[in-house]
Amino acid sequence: MPEDQMYRIIGGAFRKRAAAMAAATGSTESLEDEYLIDSQEEEVGTAFEWPTSTGTSSLPNVCFIITGKPKEGQAARFVMPMDTLLVAGYPQAGALLDWSQAVLEVNRMSANLRCINWKELPRPSDLLTATLFSSIKSDPSTTGALTRLVDVTQSQPATLESHLLYLLTASSLPYANALASRIQQISEALKEDEDERLTLAPQSIGHLISFLESNPRVAKPMLATSPLGHVMAKWIWNNGKMSIHFFPDGKAHCIISTPNPLHSEKQDQDSSVTTADALGIKLERQGALRLIQT
Amino acid sequence: MKDEKLPDSDHVVRHCEKKFLYDDESVSAGNFQLRKDASGKIVEEYLSVGWLERYSVGTRATQLEALRRFMHPNIRKFHKKDKLAVLNVGKSIAAVHNGTDGLNTIRILHEPSEEAGREDEAHCGIFDTGVDEVRIAELLVEAIDEVVPAR
């Protein structure tokens, strides 16, 4: 791998090689920026430039393979200009759940790029998702680069794979890996049933992730799916429970069971329907959000 | 007799597939939702359940064991981590009625199966769960008396 095609990820910062970048992308944008991932000054991985031949019309033919294993509790975040793609340790679905395995696989691939069958990887559009960048939109240092990027990514439909990729590489949730693992587990369980072909609804997963990231103190939920592939989240505490059904259209149905204030042996059940993006605010106003916070 | 209402004091058992359980452990509303086709249209008329008292007399454990032996694997395949949820008929009907402010009333009716090779005299159905389905499914989960392994 020529030196000028390698990019080091230092302390979570993605330092670009300006000349190589310009040559690869033809971009006229300033390439001197350094995109901050976190503040630690430690090499956590390497990015390899990888010319592709996918020929998508709206996206350029350069992507990067990112290797490196984030430390415990540290989610690697990669912010790039809109004319790049991000591929992060994604050789196959099973390996997604094990960063070490994924990194090894990517390393192997990068040493032998010509043998790679691109079809084994997700489509480039899968890798660019609105959710991937939604959590970093608020970072003022990235606003310029992200504005157009988000425009592009929001036109790409999210997939289950892109949500898993996001959770494993970019999410700020402390339990992102466990959440991805459980989602993958549900997906596999649905596939196992030969009599009934069900799949998880990606939009439903997206609303769940958005809700959790918008309310970062919320504890990791238990997850299940409905027969339509809509994800359901549940929290149980000492004398109550809450279930939220996330529908693909953005609707969220929340059911809270708590003891009756006058008859503690009886459980009251409150049910309400709102939009997933308003759910946190609504639960906060009801005083119910604290029930599912750590 | 077909379409006969079950006595309030009796019990029905719902086979809860692993794929709909929370974290492979606890029963979810997904276990009490009707199957749909790809367009979201409901393709089941009712939730299938077994009339526990019809499988055997004796203790709850005896009845459940008789149900397992009868059902698996010919009538219905029970996978390793699947569960059986036992519900009291009267309590379930009341839970849905009260929990929806009297707006929804489910019916639990005897629906003996005569399908060749899968005849099941104790087969029953929980009807009228499709309206306000999420709420009713959650109420039925709350009404469960007992959950036991399917195998």
PDB file of C-alpha atoms in Angstrom, chain A residues 89-219:
ATOM      1  CA  GLY A  89     -14.844  -3.430   8.829  1.00  0.00           C
ATOM      2  CA  TYR A  90     -17.719  -4.945   7.041  1.00  0.00           C
ATOM      3  CA  PRO A  91     -16.707  -8.096   5.264  1.00  0.00           C
ATOM      4  CA  GLN A  92     -19.767 -10.089   6.246  1.00  0.00           C
ATOM      5  CA  ALA A  93     -22.706  -9.830   8.545  1.00  0.00           C
ATOM      6  CA  GLY A  94     -21.397 -12.271  11.130  1.00  0.00           C
ATOM      7  CA  ALA A  95     -18.134 -10.455  11.532  1.00  0.00           C
ATOM      8  CA  LEU A  96     -19.956  -7.227  12.197  1.00  0.00           C
ATOM      9  CA  LEU A  97     -20.522  -8.259  15.738  1.00  0.00           C
ATOM     10  CA  ASP A  98     -16.893  -8.823  16.501  1.00  0.00           C
ATOM     11  CA  TRP A  99     -14.675  -5.858  15.846  1.00  0.00           C
ATOM     12  CA  SER A 100     -11.503  -7.910  16.176  1.00  0.00           C
ATOM     13  CA  GLN A 101     -12.684 -10.352  13.588  1.00  0.00           C
ATOM     14  CA  ALA A 102     -13.841  -7.565  11.343  1.00  0.00           C
ATOM     15  CA  VAL A 103     -10.528  -5.794  11.591  1.00  0.00           C
ATOM     16  CA  LEU A 104      -8.611  -8.927  10.788  1.00  0.00           C
ATOM     17  CA  GLU A 105     -10.791  -9.531   7.818  1.00  0.00           C
ATOM     18  CA  VAL A 106     -10.380  -6.018   6.550  1.00  0.00           C
ATOM     19  CA  ASN A 107      -6.643  -6.216   6.992  1.00  0.00           C
ATOM     20  CA  ARG A 108      -6.586  -9.380   4.985  1.00  0.00           C
ATOM     21  CA  MET A 109      -8.628  -7.771   2.282  1.00  0.00           C
ATOM     22  CA  SER A 110      -6.551  -4.656   2.123  1.00  0.00           C
ATOM     23  CA  ALA A 111      -3.457  -6.759   1.538  1.00  0.00           C
ATOM     24  CA  ASN A 112      -5.089  -8.353  -1.439  1.00  0.00           C
ATOM     25  CA  LEU A 113      -7.445  -5.819  -2.848  1.00  0.00           C
ATOM     26  CA  ARG A 114      -7.614  -7.229  -6.330  1.00  0.00           C
ATOM     27  CA  CYS A 115      -9.243 -10.416  -5.073  1.00  0.00           C
ATOM     28  CA  ILE A 116     -12.059  -8.652  -3.378  1.00  0.00           C
ATOM     29  CA  ASN A 117     -15.504  -9.358  -4.634  1.00  0.00           C
ATOM     30  CA  TRP A 118     -17.281  -6.098  -4.010  1.00  0.00           C
ATOM     31  CA  LYS A 119     -20.636  -7.839  -4.168  1.00  0.00           C
ATOM     32  CA  GLU A 120     -19.917  -9.430  -0.815  1.00  0.00           C
ATOM     33  CA  LEU A 121     -19.982  -6.010   0.739  1.00  0.00           C
ATOM     34  CA  PRO A 122     -22.978  -3.772   1.194  1.00  0.00           C
ATOM     35  CA  ARG A 123     -23.834  -1.452  -1.605  1.00  0.00           C
ATOM     36  CA  PRO A 124     -22.136   1.913  -1.196  1.00  0.00           C
ATOM     37  CA  SER A 125     -25.484   3.527  -0.651  1.00  0.00           C
ATOM     38  CA  ASP A 126     -25.991   1.285   2.331  1.00  0.00           C
ATOM     39  CA  LEU A 127     -22.933   2.723   3.933  1.00  0.00           C
ATOM     40  CA  LEU A 128     -24.002   6.287   3.656  1.00  0.00           C
ATOM     41  CA  THR A 129     -26.955   6.762   5.845  1.00  0.00           C
ATOM     42  CA  ALA A 130     -28.617   9.691   7.370  1.00  0.00           C
ATOM     43  CA  THR A 131     -28.412   8.050  10.730  1.00  0.00           C
ATOM     44  CA  LEU A 132     -24.681   7.618  10.420  1.00  0.00           C
ATOM     45  CA  PHE A 133     -24.268  11.331  10.476  1.00  0.00           C
ATOM     46  CA  SER A 134     -27.249  12.475  12.431  1.00  0.00           C
ATOM     47  CA  SER A 135     -25.457  12.144  15.741  1.00  0.00           C
ATOM     48  CA  ILE A 136     -22.543  14.274  14.639  1.00  0.00           C
ATOM     49  CA  LYS A 137     -24.519  16.961  12.929  1.00  0.00           C
ATOM     50  CA  SER A 138     -24.515  18.909  16.135  1.00  0.00           C
ATOM     51  CA  ASP A 139     -20.724  19.110  16.192  1.00  0.00           C
ATOM     52  CA  PRO A 140     -20.026  22.683  15.035  1.00  0.00           C
ATOM     53  CA  SER A 141     -16.591  21.783  13.696  1.00  0.00           C
ATOM     54  CA  THR A 142     -18.129  19.553  11.072  1.00  0.00           C
ATOM     55  CA  THR A 143     -21.058  21.663   9.984  1.00  0.00           C
ATOM     56  CA  GLY A 144     -19.674  22.779   6.645  1.00  0.00           C
ATOM     57  CA  ALA A 145     -18.638  19.376   5.477  1.00  0.00           C
ATOM     58  CA  LEU A 146     -21.800  17.800   6.690  1.00  0.00           C
ATOM     59  CA  THR A 147     -24.376  20.092   5.242  1.00  0.00           C
ATOM     60  CA  ARG A 148     -24.235  18.666   1.758  1.00  0.00           C
ATOM     61  CA  LEU A 149     -23.340  15.232   3.024  1.00  0.00           C
ATOM     62  CA  VAL A 150     -26.533  14.972   4.985  1.00  0.00           C
ATOM     63  CA  ASP A 151     -28.461  16.103   1.943  1.00  0.00           C
ATOM     64  CA  VAL A 152     -26.996  13.194   0.028  1.00  0.00           C
ATOM     65  CA  THR A 153     -27.367  10.625   2.739  1.00  0.00           C
ATOM     66  CA  GLN A 154     -30.931  11.476   3.551  1.00  0.00           C
ATOM     67  CA  SER A 155     -31.909  10.500   0.054  1.00  0.00           C
ATOM     68  CA  GLN A 156     -30.497   7.022   0.630  1.00  0.00           C
ATOM     69  CA  PRO A 157     -32.894   4.542   2.221  1.00  0.00           C
ATOM     70  CA  ALA A 158     -31.507   3.091   5.419  1.00  0.00           C
ATOM     71  CA  THR A 159     -31.066  -0.642   5.642  1.00  0.00           C
ATOM     72  CA  LEU A 160     -30.661  -3.024   8.529  1.00  0.00           C
ATOM     73  CA  GLU A 161     -26.981  -3.308   7.630  1.00  0.00           C
ATOM     74  CA  SER A 162     -26.449   0.429   7.629  1.00  0.00           C
ATOM     75  CA  HIS A 163     -28.029   0.686  11.072  1.00  0.00           C
ATOM     76  CA  LEU A 164     -25.780  -2.087  12.367  1.00  0.00           C
ATOM     77  CA  LEU A 165     -22.790  -0.415  10.816  1.00  0.00           C
ATOM     78  CA  TYR A 166     -23.727   2.856  12.388  1.00  0.00           C
ATOM     79  CA  LEU A 167     -24.141   1.287  15.824  1.00  0.00           C
ATOM     80  CA  LEU A 168     -20.793  -0.463  15.559  1.00  0.00           C
ATOM     81  CA  THR A 169     -18.809   2.460  14.280  1.00  0.00           C
ATOM     82  CA  ALA A 170     -20.409   5.774  14.999  1.00  0.00           C
ATOM     83  CA  SER A 171     -23.061   5.610  17.671  1.00  0.00           C
ATOM     84  CA  SER A 172     -22.415   7.330  20.967  1.00  0.00           C
ATOM     85  CA  LEU A 173     -24.564   4.873  22.902  1.00  0.00           C
ATOM     86  CA  PRO A 174     -22.510   3.087  25.569  1.00  0.00           C
ATOM     87  CA  TYR A 175     -24.320  -0.145  24.736  1.00  0.00           C
ATOM     88  CA  ALA A 176     -24.240   0.321  20.950  1.00  0.00           C
ATOM     89  CA  ASN A 177     -22.410  -2.946  20.312  1.00  0.00           C
ATOM     90  CA  ALA A 178     -24.806  -4.931  22.499  1.00  0.00           C
ATOM     91  CA  LEU A 179     -27.748  -3.286  20.777  1.00  0.00           C
ATOM     92  CA  ALA A 180     -26.341  -4.157  17.351  1.00  0.00           C
ATOM     93  CA  SER A 181     -25.748  -7.701  18.516  1.00  0.00           C
ATOM     94  CA  ARG A 182     -29.334  -8.082  19.670  1.00  0.00           C
ATOM     95  CA  ILE A 183     -30.744  -6.590  16.469  1.00  0.00           C
ATOM     96  CA  GLN A 184     -28.597  -8.965  14.457  1.00  0.00           C
ATOM     97  CA  GLN A 185     -29.781 -11.839  16.640  1.00  0.00           C
ATOM     98  CA  ILE A 186     -33.438 -10.989  16.007  1.00  0.00           C
ATOM     99  CA  SER A 187     -32.784 -10.703  12.303  1.00  0.00           C
ATOM    100  CA  GLU A 188     -31.108 -14.111  12.239  1.00  0.00           C
ATOM    101  CA  ALA A 189     -33.930 -15.666  14.253  1.00  0.00           C
ATOM    102  CA  LEU A 190     -36.463 -14.369  11.755  1.00  0.00           C
ATOM    103  CA  LYS A 191     -34.470 -15.802   8.877  1.00  0.00           C
ATOM    104  CA  GLU A 192     -34.299 -19.216  10.548  1.00  0.00           C
ATOM    105  CA  ASP A 193     -38.021 -19.734  10.140  1.00  0.00           C
ATOM    106  CA  GLU A 194     -38.463 -21.345   6.759  1.00  0.00           C
ATOM    107  CA  ASP A 195     -42.239 -21.377   6.975  1.00  0.00           C
ATOM    108  CA  GLU A 196     -42.581 -17.672   7.494  1.00  0.00           C
ATOM    109  CA  ARG A 197     -40.265 -15.140   5.927  1.00  0.00           C
ATOM    110  CA  LEU A 198     -40.121 -12.079   8.137  1.00  0.00           C
ATOM    111  CA  THR A 199     -37.595  -9.282   8.168  1.00  0.00           C
ATOM    112  CA  LEU A 200     -36.949  -6.431  10.529  1.00  0.00           C
ATOM    113  CA  ALA A 201     -38.194  -3.075   9.282  1.00  0.00           C
ATOM    114  CA  PRO A 202     -35.108  -0.827   8.970  1.00  0.00           C
ATOM    115  CA  GLN A 203     -37.104   2.358   9.486  1.00  0.00           C
ATOM    116  CA  SER A 204     -38.417   0.981  12.751  1.00  0.00           C
ATOM    117  CA  ILE A 205     -34.850   0.277  13.903  1.00  0.00           C
ATOM    118  CA  GLY A 206     -33.858   3.788  12.876  1.00  0.00           C
ATOM    119  CA  HIS A 207     -36.548   5.334  15.066  1.00  0.00           C
ATOM    120  CA  LEU A 208     -35.441   3.212  18.016  1.00  0.00           C
ATOM    121  CA  ILE A 209     -31.820   4.313  17.621  1.00  0.00           C
ATOM    122  CA  SER A 210     -32.813   7.955  17.245  1.00  0.00           C
ATOM    123  CA  PHE A 211     -34.918   7.778  20.389  1.00  0.00           C
ATOM    124  CA  LEU A 212     -32.120   6.198  22.401  1.00  0.00           C
ATOM    125  CA  GLU A 213     -29.517   8.660  21.151  1.00  0.00           C
ATOM    126  CA  SER A 214     -31.765  11.612  21.811  1.00  0.00           C
ATOM    127  CA  ASN A 215     -32.171  10.378  25.356  1.00  0.00           C
ATOM    128  CA  PRO A 216     -28.685   9.142  26.219  1.00  0.00           C
ATOM    129  CA  ARG A 217     -29.419   8.413  29.874  1.00  0.00           C
ATOM    130  CA  VAL A 218     -32.021   5.823  28.949  1.00  0.00           C
ATOM    131  CA  ALA A 219     -30.915   2.319  29.917  1.00  0.00           C
TER     132      ALA A 219
END
